[in-house]
Coordinates of C-alpha atoms in Angstrom, one line a residue:
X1 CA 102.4 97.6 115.0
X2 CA 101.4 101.1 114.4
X3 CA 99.2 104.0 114.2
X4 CA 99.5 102.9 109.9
X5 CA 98.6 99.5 110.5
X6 CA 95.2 99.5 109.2
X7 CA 97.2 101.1 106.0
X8 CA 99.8 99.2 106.1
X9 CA 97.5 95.6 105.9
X10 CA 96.2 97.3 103.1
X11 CA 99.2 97.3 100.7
X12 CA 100.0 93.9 101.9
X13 CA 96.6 92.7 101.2
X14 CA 97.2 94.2 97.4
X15 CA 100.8 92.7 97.1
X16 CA 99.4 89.3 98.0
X17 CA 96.8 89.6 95.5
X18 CA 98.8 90.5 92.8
X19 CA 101.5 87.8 93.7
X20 CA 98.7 85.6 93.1
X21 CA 97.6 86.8 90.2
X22 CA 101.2 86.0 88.7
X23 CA 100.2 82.6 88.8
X24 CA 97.5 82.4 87.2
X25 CA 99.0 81.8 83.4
X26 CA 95.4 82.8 81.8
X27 CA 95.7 85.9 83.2
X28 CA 99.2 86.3 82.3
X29 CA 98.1 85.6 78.6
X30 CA 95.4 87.9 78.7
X31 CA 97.4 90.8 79.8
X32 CA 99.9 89.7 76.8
X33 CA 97.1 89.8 74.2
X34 CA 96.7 93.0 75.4
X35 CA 99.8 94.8 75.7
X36 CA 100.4 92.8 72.2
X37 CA 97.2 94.7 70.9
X38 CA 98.5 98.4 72.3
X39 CA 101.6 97.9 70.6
X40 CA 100.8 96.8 67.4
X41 CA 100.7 100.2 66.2
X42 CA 104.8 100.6 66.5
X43 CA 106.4 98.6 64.5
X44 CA 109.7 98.6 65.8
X45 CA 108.1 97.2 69.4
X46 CA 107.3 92.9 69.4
X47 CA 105.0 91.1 72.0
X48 CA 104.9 87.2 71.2
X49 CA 101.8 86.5 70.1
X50 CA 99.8 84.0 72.6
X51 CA 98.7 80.7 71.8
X52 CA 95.3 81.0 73.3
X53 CA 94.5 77.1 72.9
X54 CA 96.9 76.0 74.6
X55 CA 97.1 77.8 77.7
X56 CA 95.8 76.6 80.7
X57 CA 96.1 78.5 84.2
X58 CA 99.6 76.6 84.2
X59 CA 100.6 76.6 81.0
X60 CA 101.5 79.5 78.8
X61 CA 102.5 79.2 75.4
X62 CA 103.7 82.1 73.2
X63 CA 105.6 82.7 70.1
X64 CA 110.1 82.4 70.6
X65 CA 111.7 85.2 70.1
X66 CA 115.8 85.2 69.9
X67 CA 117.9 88.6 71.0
X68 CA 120.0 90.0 73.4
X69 CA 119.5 90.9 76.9
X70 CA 120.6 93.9 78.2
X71 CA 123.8 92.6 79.5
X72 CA 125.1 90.8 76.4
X73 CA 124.1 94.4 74.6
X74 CA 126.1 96.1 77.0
X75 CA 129.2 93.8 76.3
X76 CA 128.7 94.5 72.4
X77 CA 129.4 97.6 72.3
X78 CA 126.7 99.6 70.9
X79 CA 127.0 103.5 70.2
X80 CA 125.3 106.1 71.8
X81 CA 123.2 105.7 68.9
X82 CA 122.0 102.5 69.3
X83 CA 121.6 103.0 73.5
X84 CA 119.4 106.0 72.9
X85 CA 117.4 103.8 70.4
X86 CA 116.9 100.9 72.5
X87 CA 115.9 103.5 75.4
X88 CA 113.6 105.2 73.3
X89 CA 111.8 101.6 72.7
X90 CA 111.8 101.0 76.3
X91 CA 110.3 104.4 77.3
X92 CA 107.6 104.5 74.4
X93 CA 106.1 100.7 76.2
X94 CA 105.4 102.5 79.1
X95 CA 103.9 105.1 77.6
X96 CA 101.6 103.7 75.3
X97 CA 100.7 100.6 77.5
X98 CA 99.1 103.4 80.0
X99 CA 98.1 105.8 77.3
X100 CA 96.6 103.0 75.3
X101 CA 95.4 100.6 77.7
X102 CA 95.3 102.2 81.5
X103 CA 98.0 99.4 81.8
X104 CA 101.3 99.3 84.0
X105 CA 103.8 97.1 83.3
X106 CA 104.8 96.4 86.8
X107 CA 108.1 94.6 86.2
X108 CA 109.9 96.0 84.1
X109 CA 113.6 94.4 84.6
X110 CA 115.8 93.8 82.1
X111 CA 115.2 89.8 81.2
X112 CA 111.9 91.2 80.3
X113 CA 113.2 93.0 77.8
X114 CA 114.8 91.1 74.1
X115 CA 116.8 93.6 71.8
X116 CA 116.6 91.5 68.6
X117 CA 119.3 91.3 65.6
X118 CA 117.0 93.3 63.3
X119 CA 116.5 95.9 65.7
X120 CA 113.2 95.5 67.3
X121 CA 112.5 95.3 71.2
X122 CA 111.0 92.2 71.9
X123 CA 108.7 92.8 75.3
X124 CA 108.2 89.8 77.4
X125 CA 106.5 88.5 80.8
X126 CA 103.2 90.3 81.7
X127 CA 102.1 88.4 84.7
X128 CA 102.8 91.2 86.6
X129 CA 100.5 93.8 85.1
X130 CA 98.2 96.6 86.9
X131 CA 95.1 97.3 84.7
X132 CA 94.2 100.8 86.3
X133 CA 90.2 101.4 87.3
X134 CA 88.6 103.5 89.9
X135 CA 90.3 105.0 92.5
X136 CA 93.4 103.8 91.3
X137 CA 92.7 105.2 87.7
X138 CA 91.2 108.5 89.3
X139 CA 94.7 109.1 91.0
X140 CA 96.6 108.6 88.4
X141 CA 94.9 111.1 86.3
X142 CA 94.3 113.6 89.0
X143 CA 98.5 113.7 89.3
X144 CA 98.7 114.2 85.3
X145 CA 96.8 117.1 85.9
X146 CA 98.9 118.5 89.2
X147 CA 102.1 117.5 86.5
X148 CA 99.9 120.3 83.9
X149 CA 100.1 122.8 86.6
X150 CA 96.7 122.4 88.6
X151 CA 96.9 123.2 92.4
X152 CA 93.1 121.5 93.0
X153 CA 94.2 118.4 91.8
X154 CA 97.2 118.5 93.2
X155 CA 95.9 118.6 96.7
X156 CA 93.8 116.3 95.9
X157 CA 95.7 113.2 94.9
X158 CA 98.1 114.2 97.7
X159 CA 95.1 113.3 100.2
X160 CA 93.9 110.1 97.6
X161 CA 97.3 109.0 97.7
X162 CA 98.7 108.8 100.6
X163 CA 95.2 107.8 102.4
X164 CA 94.8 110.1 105.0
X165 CA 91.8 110.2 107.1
X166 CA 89.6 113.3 105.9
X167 CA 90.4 114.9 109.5
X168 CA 94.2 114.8 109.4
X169 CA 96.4 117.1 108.0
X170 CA 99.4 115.9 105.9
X171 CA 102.7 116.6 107.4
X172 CA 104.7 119.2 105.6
X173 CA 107.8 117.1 106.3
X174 CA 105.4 114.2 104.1
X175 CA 104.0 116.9 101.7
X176 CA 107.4 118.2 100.7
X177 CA 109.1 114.9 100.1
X178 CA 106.5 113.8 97.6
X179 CA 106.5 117.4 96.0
X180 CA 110.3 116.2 95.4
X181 CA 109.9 113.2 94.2
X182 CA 107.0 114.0 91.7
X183 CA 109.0 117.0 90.0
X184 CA 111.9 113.9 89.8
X185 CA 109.9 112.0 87.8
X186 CA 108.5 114.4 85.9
X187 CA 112.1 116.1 85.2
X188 CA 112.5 114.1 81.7
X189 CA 109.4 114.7 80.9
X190 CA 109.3 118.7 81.4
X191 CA 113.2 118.7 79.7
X192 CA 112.8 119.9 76.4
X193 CA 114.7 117.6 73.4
X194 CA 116.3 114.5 74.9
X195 CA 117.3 114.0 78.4
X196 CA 120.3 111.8 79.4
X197 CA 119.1 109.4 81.6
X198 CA 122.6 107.9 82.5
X199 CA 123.5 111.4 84.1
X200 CA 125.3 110.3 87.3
X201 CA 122.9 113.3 89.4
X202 CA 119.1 111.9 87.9
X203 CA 118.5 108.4 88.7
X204 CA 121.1 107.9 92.2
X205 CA 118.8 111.0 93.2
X206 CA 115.3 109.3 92.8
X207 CA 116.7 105.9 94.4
X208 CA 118.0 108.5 97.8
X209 CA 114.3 110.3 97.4
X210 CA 112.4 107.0 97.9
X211 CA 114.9 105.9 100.2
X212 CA 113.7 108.6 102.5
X213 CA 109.6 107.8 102.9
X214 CA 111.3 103.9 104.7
X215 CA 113.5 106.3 106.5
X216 CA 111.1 108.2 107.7
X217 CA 108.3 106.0 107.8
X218 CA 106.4 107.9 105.4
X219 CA 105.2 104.9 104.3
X220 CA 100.9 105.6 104.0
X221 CA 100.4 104.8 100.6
X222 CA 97.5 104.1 97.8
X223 CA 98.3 100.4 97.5
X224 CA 98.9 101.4 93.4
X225 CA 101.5 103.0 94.6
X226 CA 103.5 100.1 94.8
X227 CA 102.7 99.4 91.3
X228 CA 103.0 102.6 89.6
X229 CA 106.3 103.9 91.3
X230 CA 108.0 100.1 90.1
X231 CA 107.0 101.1 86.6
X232 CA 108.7 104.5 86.8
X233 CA 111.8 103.1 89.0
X234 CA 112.2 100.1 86.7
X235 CA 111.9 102.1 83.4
X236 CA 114.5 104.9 84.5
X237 CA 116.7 102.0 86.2
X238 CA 116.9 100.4 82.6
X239 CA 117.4 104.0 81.0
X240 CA 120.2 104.7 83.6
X241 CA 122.3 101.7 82.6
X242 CA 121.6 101.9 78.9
X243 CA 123.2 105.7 79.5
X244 CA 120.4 106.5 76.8
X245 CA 119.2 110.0 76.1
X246 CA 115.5 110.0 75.1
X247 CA 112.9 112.7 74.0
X248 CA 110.9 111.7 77.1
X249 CA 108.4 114.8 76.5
X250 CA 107.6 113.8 73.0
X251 CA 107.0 110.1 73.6
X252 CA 104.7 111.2 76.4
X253 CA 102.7 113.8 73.9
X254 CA 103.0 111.5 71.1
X255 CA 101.1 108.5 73.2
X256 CA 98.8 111.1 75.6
X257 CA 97.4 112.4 72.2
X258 CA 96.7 109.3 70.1
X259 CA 94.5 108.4 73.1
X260 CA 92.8 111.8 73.4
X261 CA 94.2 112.8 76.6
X262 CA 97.0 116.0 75.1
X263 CA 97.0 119.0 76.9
X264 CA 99.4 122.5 76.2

């Protein structure tokens, strides 16, 4: 179909694997015990607990929990207290999940997400889960260090990531569009104090940014790609229509140092 065909086969091959692995229920619980694990440690975060013995690979049986979806919190209400604590409590699963467990929680949409009477967030559905190793796990930590300011690494991951052959040069047209869209993501993050993530010029600009790789057919990718840049959407998405404003550089120091990865 194309010059990126051979690419492009590639992140289908990885999407039909990870469809796949939504099925299997025995995964899904594993992931669940995991992520449950990772966030024990914050108390004001609940993942049902799994019911091991019952499970099958088509059965999954966990704890019921009872709360609000994001809608029906909408409609109540809430301050701009209570939005930026429910955002907070959404941003600091991200975080620790891949701080604490080199998981990404690949769907995270609102009925995934329970904000109970007593003021915990319950988390739910983990069948779509990316537990990061090897390459995948080597880009994702050579972009933290391009996000700390190092040009080596940088140039690196922009080679591991978008698979180009070791004789072609990446486009400056390519190169520039991902330099924007990485300082987007990393805006909250480099903000000092809380950022407002319902500001009408943050997330509308990320969704036009990604927008322009299909454009432009930008579209060579590191299949965990996919996976990584629906955590980031999804999470900002949810943050965007809570209209929270969230510490995002603390909770992303607070988790990157309880699993010895801080840095100045």
């Amino acid at each position: 179909l194309s010059r990126d065909w051979d690419n492009l086969r590639e992140q289908l091959d990885d999407m039909v694997a990870m469809l796949e692995q939504e099925t299997d229920y025995r995964e899904e619980a594993r992931f669940q015990q995991l992520a449950r694990r990772t966030l024990a440690p914050l108390a004001d975060i609940v993942v049902p607990r799994v019911h091991a013995g019952l499970c099958t690979p088509r059965v999954l049986v966990t704890d019921l929990l009872r709360g609000q979806h994001l809608p029906d919190f909408l409609a109540s209400a809430p301050t701009q207290e209570q939005r930026d604590a429910r955002g907070r409590q959404i941003m600091a699963v991200g975080f620790r999940l891949y701080y604490g467990a080199s998981l990404v929680y690949t769907d995270p949409h609102p009925g995934n997400f329970l904000f109970l009477p007593d003021g915990r967030l319950g988390v739910l559905d983990f069948g779509s889960c990316r537990e990061l190793q090897g390459e995948d796990l080597e880009f994702v930590r050579l972009m933290e260090r391009a996000y700390h300011g190092d040009a080596a690494a940088w140039e690196t991951a922009l080679r591991l990531g978008t698979r180009q052959p070791p004789d072609a040069p990446l486009g400056d047209e390519h190169r520039e569009l991902i330099r924007r869209f990485a300082d987007w993501l990393w805006e909250p993050i480099r903000h000092e104090g809380p950022f407002d993530l319902g500001r009408e010029d943050y997330f509308p600009r990320g969704v036009a940014l990604w927008t322009e790789f299909v454009r432009r057919r930008l579209t060579r990718s590191l299949p965990v790609n996919t996976w990584v840049n629906r955590n980031f959407i999804g999470l900002r998405a949810l943050g965007y229509r809570l209209g929270a404003r969230v510490d995002m550089r603390e909770l992303y120091t607070a988790a990157s140092s309880a699993a010895g990865r801080a840095r100045p």
